[in-house]
XYZ file of C-alpha atoms in Angstrom:
615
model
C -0.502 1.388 35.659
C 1.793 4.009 33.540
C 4.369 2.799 31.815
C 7.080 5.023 34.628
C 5.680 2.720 36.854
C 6.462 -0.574 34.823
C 10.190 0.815 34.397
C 10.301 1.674 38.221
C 9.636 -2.438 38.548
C 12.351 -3.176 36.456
C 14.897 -1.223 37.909
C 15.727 -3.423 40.920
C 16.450 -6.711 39.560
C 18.338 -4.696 36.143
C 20.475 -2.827 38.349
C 22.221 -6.085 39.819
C 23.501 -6.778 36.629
C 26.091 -5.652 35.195
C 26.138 -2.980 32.990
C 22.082 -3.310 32.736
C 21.605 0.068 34.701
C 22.216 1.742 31.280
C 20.417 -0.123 29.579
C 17.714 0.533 31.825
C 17.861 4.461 32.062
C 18.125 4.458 28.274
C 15.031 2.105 28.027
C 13.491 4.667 30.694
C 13.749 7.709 28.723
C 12.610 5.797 25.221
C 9.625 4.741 27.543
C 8.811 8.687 28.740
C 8.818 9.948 24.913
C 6.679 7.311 23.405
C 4.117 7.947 26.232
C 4.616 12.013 25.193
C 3.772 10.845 21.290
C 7.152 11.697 20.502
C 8.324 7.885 18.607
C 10.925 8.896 16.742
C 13.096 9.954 19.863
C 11.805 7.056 21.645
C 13.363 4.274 19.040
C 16.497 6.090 19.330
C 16.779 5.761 22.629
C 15.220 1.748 22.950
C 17.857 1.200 20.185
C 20.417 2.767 22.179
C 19.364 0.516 25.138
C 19.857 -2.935 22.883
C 22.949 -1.207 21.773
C 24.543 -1.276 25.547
C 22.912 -4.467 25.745
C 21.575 -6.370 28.911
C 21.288 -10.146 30.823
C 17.577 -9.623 32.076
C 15.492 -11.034 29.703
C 11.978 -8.945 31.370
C 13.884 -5.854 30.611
C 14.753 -6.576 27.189
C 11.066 -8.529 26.576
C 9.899 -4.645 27.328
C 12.456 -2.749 25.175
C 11.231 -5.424 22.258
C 7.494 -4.771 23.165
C 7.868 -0.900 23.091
C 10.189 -1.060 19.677
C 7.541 -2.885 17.904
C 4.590 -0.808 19.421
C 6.564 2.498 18.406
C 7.400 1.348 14.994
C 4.007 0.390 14.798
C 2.822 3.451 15.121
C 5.429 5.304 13.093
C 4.071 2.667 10.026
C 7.582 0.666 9.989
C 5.106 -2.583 9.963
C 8.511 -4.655 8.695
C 10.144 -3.664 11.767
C 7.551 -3.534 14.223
C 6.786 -7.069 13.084
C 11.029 -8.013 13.832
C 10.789 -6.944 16.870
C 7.157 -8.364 18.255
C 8.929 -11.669 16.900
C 11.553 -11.477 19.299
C 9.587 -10.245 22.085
C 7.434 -13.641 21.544
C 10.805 -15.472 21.263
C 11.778 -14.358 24.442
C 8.737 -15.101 26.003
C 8.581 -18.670 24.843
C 12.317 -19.063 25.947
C 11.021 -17.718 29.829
C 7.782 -20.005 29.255
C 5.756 -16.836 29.879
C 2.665 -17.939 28.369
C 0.705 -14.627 29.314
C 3.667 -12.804 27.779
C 3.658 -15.413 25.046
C -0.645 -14.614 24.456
C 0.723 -10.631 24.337
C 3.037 -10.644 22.136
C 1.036 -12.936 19.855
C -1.749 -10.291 19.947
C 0.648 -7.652 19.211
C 2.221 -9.544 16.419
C -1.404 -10.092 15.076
C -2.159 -6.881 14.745
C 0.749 -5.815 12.982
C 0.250 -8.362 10.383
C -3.325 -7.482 10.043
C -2.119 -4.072 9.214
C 0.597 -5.453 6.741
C -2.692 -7.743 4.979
C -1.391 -10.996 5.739
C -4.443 -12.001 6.974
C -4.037 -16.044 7.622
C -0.898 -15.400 9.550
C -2.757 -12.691 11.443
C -5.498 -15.130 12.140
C -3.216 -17.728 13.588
C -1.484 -15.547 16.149
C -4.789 -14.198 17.164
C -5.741 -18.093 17.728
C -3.217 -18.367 19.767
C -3.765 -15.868 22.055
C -7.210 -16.698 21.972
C -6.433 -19.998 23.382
C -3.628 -19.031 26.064
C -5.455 -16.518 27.699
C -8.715 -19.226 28.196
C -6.027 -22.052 29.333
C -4.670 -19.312 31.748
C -8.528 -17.610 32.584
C -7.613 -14.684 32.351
C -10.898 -12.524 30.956
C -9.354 -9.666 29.915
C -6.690 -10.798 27.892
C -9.303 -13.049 26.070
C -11.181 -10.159 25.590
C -8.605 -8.529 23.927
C -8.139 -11.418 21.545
C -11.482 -11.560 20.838
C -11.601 -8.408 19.236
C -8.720 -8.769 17.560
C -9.821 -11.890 15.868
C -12.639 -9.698 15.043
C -10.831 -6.971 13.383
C -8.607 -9.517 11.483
C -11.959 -11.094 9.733
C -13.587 -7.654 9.263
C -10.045 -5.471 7.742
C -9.977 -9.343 4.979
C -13.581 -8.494 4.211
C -13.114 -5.029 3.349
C -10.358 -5.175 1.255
C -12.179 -8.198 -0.351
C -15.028 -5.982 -0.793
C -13.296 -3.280 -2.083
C -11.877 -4.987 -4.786
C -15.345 -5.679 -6.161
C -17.144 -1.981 -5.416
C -20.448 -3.547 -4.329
C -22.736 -1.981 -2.364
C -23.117 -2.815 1.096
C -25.301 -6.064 1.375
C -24.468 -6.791 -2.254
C -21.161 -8.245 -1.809
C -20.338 -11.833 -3.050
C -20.004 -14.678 -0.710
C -16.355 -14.983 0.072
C -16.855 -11.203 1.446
C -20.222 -11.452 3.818
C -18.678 -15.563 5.239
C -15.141 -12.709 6.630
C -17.910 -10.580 7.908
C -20.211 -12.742 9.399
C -16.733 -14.076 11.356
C -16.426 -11.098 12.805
C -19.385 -10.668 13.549
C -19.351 -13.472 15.628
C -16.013 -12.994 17.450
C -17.132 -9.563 18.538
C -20.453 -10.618 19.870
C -18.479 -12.681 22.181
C -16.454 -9.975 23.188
C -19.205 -8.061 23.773
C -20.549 -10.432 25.989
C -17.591 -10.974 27.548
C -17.254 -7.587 28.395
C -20.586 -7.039 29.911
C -19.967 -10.071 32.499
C -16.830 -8.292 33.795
C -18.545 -4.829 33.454
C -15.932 -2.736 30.798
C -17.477 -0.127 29.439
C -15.190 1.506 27.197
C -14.550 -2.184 25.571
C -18.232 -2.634 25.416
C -18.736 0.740 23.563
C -15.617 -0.398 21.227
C -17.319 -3.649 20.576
C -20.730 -2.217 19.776
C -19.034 0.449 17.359
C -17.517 -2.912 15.452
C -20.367 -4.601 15.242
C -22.739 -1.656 14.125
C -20.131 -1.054 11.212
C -20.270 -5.104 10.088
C -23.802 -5.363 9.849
C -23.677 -1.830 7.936
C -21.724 -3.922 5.432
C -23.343 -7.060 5.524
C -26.602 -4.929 5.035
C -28.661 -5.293 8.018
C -29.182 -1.439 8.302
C -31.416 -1.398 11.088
C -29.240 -3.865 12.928
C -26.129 -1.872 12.340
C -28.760 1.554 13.999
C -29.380 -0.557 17.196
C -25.776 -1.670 17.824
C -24.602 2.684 16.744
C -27.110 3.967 19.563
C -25.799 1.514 22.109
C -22.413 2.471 21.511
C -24.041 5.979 21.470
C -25.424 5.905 25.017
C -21.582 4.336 26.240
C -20.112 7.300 24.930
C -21.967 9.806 26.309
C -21.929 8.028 29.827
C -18.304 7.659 29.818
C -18.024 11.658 28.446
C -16.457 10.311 25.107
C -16.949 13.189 22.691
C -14.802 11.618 19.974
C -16.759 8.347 19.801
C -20.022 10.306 20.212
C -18.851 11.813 17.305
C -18.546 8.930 15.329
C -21.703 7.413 16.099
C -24.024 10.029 15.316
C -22.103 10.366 11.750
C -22.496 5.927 11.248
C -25.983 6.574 12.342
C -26.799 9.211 9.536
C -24.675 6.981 7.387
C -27.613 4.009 8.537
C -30.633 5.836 8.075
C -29.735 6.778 4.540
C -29.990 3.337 2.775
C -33.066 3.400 5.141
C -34.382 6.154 3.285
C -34.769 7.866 7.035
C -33.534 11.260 5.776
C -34.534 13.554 8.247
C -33.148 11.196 11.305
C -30.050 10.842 9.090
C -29.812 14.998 8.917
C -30.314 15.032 12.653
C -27.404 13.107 13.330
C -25.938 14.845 11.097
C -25.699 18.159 12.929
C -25.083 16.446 16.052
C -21.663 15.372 14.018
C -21.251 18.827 12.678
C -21.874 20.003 16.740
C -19.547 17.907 18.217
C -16.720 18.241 15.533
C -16.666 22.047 16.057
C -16.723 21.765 19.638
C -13.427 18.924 19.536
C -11.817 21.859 16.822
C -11.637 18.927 14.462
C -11.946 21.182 10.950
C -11.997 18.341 8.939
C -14.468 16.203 10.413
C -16.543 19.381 10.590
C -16.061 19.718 6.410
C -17.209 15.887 6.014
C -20.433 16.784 8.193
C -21.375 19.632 6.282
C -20.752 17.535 2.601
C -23.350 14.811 4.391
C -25.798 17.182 5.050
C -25.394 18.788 1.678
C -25.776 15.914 -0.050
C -28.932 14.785 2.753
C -30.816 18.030 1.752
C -30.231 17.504 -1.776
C -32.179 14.243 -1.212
C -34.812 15.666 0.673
C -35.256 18.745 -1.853
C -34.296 21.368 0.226
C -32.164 22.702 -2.157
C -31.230 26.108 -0.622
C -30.051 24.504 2.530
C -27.914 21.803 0.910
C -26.328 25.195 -1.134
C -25.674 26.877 2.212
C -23.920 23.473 3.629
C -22.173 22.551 0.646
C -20.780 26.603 0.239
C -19.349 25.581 3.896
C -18.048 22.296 2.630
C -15.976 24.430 -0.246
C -14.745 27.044 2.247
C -13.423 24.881 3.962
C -11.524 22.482 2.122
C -10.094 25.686 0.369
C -8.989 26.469 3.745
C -7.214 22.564 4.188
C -5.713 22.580 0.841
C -8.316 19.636 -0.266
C -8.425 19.578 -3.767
C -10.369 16.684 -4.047
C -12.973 17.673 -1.151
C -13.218 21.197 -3.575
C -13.610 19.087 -6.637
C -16.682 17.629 -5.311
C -18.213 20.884 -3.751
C -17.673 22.255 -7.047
C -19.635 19.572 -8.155
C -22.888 19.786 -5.749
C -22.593 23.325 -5.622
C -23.139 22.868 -9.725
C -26.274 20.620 -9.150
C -27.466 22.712 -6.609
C -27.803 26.447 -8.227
C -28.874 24.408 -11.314
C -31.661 22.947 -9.457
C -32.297 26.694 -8.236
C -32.412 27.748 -11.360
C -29.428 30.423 -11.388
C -27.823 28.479 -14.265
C -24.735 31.132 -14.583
C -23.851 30.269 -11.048
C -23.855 26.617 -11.864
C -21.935 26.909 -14.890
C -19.272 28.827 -12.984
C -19.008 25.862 -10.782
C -19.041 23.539 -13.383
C -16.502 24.746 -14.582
C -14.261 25.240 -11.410
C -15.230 21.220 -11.448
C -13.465 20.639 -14.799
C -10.292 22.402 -13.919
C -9.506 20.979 -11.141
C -10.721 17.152 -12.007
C -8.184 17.945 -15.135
C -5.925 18.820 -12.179
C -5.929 15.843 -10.494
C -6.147 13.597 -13.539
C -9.869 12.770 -12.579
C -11.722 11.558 -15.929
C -14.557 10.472 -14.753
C -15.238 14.363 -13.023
C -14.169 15.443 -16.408
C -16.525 13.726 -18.559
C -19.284 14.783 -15.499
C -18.020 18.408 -16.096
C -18.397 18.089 -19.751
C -21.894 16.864 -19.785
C -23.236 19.725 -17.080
C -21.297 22.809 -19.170
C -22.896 21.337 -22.296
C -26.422 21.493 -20.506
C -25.739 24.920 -18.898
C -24.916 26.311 -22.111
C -28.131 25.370 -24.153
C -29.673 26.456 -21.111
C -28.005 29.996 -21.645
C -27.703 29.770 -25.618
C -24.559 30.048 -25.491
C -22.266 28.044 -27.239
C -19.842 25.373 -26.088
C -16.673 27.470 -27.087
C -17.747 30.704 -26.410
C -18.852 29.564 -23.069
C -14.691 28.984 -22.223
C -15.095 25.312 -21.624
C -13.219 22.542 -22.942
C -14.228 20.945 -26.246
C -16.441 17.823 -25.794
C -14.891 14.432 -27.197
C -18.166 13.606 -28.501
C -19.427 14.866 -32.312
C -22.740 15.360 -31.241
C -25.066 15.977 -28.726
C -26.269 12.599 -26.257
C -29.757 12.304 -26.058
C -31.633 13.704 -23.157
C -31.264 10.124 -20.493
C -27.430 10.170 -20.706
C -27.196 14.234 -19.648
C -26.464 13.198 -15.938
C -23.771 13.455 -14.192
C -24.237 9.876 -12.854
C -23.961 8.390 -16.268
C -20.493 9.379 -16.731
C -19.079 5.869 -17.270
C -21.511 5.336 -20.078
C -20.083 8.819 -21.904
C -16.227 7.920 -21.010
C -17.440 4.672 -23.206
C -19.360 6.377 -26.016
C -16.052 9.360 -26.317
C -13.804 5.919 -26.526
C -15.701 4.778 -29.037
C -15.540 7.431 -31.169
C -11.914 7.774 -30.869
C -9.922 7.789 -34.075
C -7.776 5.062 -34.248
C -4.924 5.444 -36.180
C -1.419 3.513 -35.456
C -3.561 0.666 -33.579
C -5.684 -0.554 -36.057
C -4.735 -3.962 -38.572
C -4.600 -1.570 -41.356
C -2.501 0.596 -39.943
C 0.291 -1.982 -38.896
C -0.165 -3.856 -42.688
C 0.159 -0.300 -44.227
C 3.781 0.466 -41.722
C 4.977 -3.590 -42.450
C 4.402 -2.805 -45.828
C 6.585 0.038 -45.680
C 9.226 -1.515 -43.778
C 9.690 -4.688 -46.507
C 9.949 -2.268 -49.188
C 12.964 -0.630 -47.322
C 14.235 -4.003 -46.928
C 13.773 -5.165 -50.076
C 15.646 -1.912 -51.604
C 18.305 -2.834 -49.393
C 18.051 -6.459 -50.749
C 18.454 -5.167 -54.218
C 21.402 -2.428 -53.676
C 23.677 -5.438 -52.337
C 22.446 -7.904 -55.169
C 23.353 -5.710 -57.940
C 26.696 -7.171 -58.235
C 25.835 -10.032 -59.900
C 24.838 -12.735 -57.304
C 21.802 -14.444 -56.544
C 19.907 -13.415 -53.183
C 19.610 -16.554 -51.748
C 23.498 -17.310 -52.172
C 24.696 -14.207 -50.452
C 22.575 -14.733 -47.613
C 23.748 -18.350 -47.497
C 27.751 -17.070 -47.547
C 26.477 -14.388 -44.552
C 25.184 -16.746 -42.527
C 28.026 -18.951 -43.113
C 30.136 -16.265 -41.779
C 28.424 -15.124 -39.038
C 28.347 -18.954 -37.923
C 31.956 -18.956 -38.548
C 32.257 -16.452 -35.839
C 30.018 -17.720 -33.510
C 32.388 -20.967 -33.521
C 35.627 -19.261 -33.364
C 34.148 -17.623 -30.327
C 33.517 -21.211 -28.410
C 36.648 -22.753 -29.137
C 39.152 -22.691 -26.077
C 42.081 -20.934 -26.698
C 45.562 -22.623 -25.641
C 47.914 -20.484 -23.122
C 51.115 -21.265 -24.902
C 53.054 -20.558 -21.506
C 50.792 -23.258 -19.454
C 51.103 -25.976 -22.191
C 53.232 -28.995 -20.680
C 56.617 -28.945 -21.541
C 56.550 -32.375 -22.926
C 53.867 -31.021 -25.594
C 56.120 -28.317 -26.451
C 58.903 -30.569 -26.848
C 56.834 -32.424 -29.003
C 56.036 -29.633 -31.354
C 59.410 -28.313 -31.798
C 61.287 -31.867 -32.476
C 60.371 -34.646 -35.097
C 56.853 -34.723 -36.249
C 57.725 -38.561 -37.065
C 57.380 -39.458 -33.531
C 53.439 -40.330 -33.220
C 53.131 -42.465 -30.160
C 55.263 -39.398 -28.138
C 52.762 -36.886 -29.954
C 49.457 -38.405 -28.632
C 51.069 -38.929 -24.909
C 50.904 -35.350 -24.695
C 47.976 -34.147 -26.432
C 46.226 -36.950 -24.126
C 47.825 -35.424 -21.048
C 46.934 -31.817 -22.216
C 43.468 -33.225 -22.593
C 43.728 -34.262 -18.519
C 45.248 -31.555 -17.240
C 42.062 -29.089 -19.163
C 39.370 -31.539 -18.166
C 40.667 -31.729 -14.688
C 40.948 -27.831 -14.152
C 37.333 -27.812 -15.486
C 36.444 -30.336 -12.524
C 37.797 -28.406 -10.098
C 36.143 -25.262 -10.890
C 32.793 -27.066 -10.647
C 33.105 -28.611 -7.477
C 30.638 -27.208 -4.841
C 33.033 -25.901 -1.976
C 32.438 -27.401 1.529
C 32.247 -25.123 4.182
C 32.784 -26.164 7.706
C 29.740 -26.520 10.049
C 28.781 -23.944 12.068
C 27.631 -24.789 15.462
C 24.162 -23.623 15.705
C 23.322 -21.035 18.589
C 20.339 -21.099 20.847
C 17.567 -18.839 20.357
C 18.406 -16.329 23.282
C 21.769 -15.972 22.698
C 20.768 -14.609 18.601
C 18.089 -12.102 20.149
C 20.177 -8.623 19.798
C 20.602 -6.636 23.253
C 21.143 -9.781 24.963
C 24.375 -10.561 26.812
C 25.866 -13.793 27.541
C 25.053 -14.853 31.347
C 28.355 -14.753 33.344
C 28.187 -16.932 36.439
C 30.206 -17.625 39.001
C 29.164 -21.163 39.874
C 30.442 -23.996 38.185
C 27.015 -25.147 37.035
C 25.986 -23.051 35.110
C 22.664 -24.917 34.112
C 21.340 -24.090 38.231
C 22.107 -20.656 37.555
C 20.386 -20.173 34.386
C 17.576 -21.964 36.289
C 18.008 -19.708 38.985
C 18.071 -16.621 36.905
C 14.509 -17.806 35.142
C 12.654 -18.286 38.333
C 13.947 -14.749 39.323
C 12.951 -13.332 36.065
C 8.890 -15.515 36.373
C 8.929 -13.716 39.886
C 6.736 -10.704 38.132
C 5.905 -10.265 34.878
C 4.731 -6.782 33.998
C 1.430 -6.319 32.137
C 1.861 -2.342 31.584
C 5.126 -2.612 29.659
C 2.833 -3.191 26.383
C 1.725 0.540 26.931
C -0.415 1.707 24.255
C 0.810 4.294 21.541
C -1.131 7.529 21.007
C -3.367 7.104 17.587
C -0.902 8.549 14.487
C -3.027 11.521 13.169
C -4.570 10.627 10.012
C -4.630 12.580 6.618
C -7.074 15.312 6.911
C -9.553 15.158 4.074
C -12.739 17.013 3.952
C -14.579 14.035 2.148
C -15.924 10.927 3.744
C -15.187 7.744 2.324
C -15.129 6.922 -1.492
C -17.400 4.221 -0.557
C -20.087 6.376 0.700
C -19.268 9.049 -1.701
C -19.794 6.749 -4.246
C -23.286 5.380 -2.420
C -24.257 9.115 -1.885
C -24.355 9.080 -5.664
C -26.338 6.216 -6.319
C -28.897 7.168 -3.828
C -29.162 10.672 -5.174
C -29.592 8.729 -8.895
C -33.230 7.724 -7.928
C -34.284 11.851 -7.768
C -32.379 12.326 -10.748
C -35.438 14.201 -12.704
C -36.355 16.057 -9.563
C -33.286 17.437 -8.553
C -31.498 18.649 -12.359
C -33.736 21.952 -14.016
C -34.728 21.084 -17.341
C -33.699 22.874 -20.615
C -35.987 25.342 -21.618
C -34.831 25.123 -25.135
C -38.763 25.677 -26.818
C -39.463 28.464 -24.505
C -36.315 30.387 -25.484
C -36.754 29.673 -29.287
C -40.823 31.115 -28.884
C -39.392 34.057 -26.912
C -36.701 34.684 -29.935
C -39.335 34.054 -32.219
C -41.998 37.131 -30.945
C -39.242 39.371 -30.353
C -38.414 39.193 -34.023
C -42.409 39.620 -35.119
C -42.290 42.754 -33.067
């Protein structure tokens, strides 16, 4: 159903009440421009509707469910997490336990997103377990995968954290992976009994990406071409998509490079036909980067020339950064070294740009090899000076080792203010100020020690002065001023009234610390605190058999499209896959190191220099 139909539903039972028709037609209209993608309007509007306020509860439980999917989707997690709370309020309050199992799952999900990941888990649970007490299949499908998605989102932030490779990651990670694993297994075969498609391709998508992380490559290839096949019977271009590019992503750490290029250009296809320009930049860095491992050289320059066009084009100054980078490696493996050192250079600036120093230390090391590939010099080149002294030797000239040269340039730093001798040398300094001071004020006469005795005496003095409670001569008892003003011979009258000044200052100091009592509030129900909800006016004089009345009319029909689902929030276009597989694209590459860099003809030149002098 569409969600116009779910407010059409509510309309007759909201109407009867009053003042809930506009509440209604402003929950309408917030309904019509979240379906339109327009969520920013739509809260306006749903707020508008809890504003005028209403006595159905199934109107407001939608309002709350379409709040928290909008904010949701507008990244307002705090909010959208308020108001899937309430909705799950309300539906305990009703006893709708198939409301109650939604709005659990929608309340999971949100704090999935927000990584609270036990609380996730246990609202998940428990929508797991209505919807089998209540046997209804689809909605335990649905928590199924969410479960599923809650244990694999913990293991990759857990994962990331350690930047292992996939299969390599320690065993708190693989026990959240091999979780989901098993919750969307039996989704999946939960969804082939009742004959979903779509949620079997979703499933199959989820489970081809876990095993890719858990390391089980050709697993993770069977599970990609299933959900292949799904999305090309169901005409699903986008997913297509995204399974040919996982199943390049497969057969790389398979060492299947030509299946993985294949795929590859079916990615590059479809992303050109969807108009998708940044997907399309990602396929051509792939293949790029594919070529480069299968030597092709020529071809990965032609793909990764497309890669820098077109992150140029998106404003991408990271995806340029690293075309800058393979183009670099590329013409150098070609052989036209001034190419490569223009790109090597275009690297540099723009990893200074960005505050990247591990592409500036890469940069460093490929301008210094371009240029003794030239003979030219460093500086005359128009490159940045090199932190390091000298030249590394030949196995530390890659741009893979770039951690290893950060380490070496840190090394080598001078170290000036940090160092012990450093701070003795400025300590030093500072006592001999302090000691000239010393000696300026002790050149009247006194010993050292006794003036700083008398200063500390005095600052002490103040310091005392400063507790002691001063006495408001015009709130002293009259008998103590009486007291002071006639015959000092009179002791017994004199220490009545300090004694009863004594009470009357201890007794104000009681007073102000006494905790103050504040009268008991009577506590409210839960419905009556939920906001948008009016207090039931009845006519009867028992109003317990109308409120009983009212719930049965309300359990009458529950509506399962008011949870509509929110268009997808466009994410940031970048023309660079993940950092992950960036980062894996690297290590892979690492093995063809000496096949893929030219080597420095340094003897060559020096016998060519050598003749042409003789002649």
């Amino acid at each position: 159903m569409s969600v116009s139909a779910s407010a059409e539903n509510l309309s007759t039972d909201a109407q009867s009440c009053d003042g809930g028709s506009m509440c209604l037609e402003l929950a309408l209209e917030g309904e019509r421009l979240c379906k339109a993608g327009d969520c920013r309007a739509g809260v306006a509007f749903f707020q508008a509707a809890i504003q005028a306020g209403t006595d159905d509860l199934r109107t407001l439980s939608a309002i709350y469910s379409q709040l928290g999917n909008a904010y949701f989707y507008l990244g307002d997690y705090n909010k959208a997490m308020q108001y899937h709370k309430h909705d799950l309020t309300l539906a305990r309050t009703m006893n709708d336990k198939l409301g109650e199992a939604k709005a659990s799952g929608n309340l999971g999900n949100t704090l999935k997103v927000m990584g609270k990941f036990s609380e996730a888990i246990q609202c998940c649970k428990r929508h797991l377990e209505i919807s089998r007490s209540l046997g209804d299949k689809l909605s335990e499908g649905r928590a199924l995968y969410n479960l599923g998605n809650v244990y694999h989102a913990q293991g990759k932030q857990l994962g990331r954290s350690g930047q292992s490779d996939p299969g390599q990651f320690p065993q708190e990670v693989r026990e959240c992976l091999l979780q989901a694993v098993t919750y969307y297994e039996e989704n999946l075969e939960l969804m082939r009994s009742v004959g979903d498609r779509q949620a079997m391709g979703r499933a199959c998508g989820n489970l081809g990406n876990t095993c890719y992380l858990l390391g089980d490559f050709t697993k993770a290839i069977r599970y990609h071409k299933e959900r292949l096949r799904i999305a090309q019977e169901v005409g699903d271009k986008a997913a297509e998509r995204r399974a040919n590019s996982n199943l390049g992503n497969s057969h790389i750490f398979l060492g299947q490079f030509e299946n993985a290029a294949e795929h590859y250009k079916r990615t590059l296809a479809l992303a050109e036909e969807l108009g998708d320009a940044a997907v399309e930049a990602q396929a051509c860095y792939s293949l790029g980067n594919t070529y480069t491992l299968l030597r092709e050289y020529r071809i990965a320059e032609e793909y990764h020339a497309r890669h820098l066009t077109a992150a140029r084009k998106l404003q991408d100054r990271v995806g340029e950064g690293r075309a800058c980078w393979s183009l670099g490696n590329a013409h150098a493996a070609l052989g036209n070294h001034e190419k490569a050192l223009y790109y090597a250079k275009e690297h540099y600036n723009i990893s200074k740009e960005l505050g990247d120093v591990l592409g500036m230390a890469t940069a460093q090391m490929n301008i210094g090899d371009l240029c003794k590939v030239l003979g030219l010099p460093v500086d005359a080149a128009g490159s940045p000076p090199s932190p390091r002294s000298t030249s590394p030797p030949p196995a530390q000239r890659t741009p893979f080792n770039a951690l290893r040269v950060r380490r070496q340039s840190m090394e080598q730093l001078s170290l000036i203010q940090i160092t012990p001798d450093a701070k003795k040398k400025e300590e030093e300094k500072r006592d001999g100020e302090s000691r000239e001071m010393a000696r300026g004020e002790s050149e009247e006469g006194e010993h050292p020690a006794e003036v700083f005795m008398e200063l500390v005496a005095k600052c002490q003095s103040h310091r005392m002065d400063e507790q002691r409670a001063t006495l408001d001569k015009e709130n002293r008892p009259r008998e103590l001023q009486r007291s002071s003003s006639a015959n000092s011979n009179a002791k017994s009258e004199a220490m009545t009234d300090m004694l009863n000044m004594i009470s009357s200052l201890q007794s104000e100091r009681m007073d102000s610390q006494r905790a103050e009592l504040r009268p008991v509030q009577k506590k409210e129900s839960k419905g009556t605190s939920l906001p948008g909800l009016r207090p039931q006016q009845t006519r009867s004089t028992k109003p317990e058999d109308d409120f009983l009345d009212m719930i049965a009319r309300v359990q009458g029909s529950r509506l399962e499209d008011q949870r509509s689902e929110l268009p997808r929030p466009k994410p940031k276009e970048s023309t660079v896959p993940d950092d992950d597989f960036f980062a894996q694209i690297m290590k892979a590459q690492s093995g063809r190191l000496d096949d893929q860099r030219a080597t420095i003809p340094l003897q060559d030149r020096q016998n060519k220099a050598a003749s042409g002098s003789k002649k």
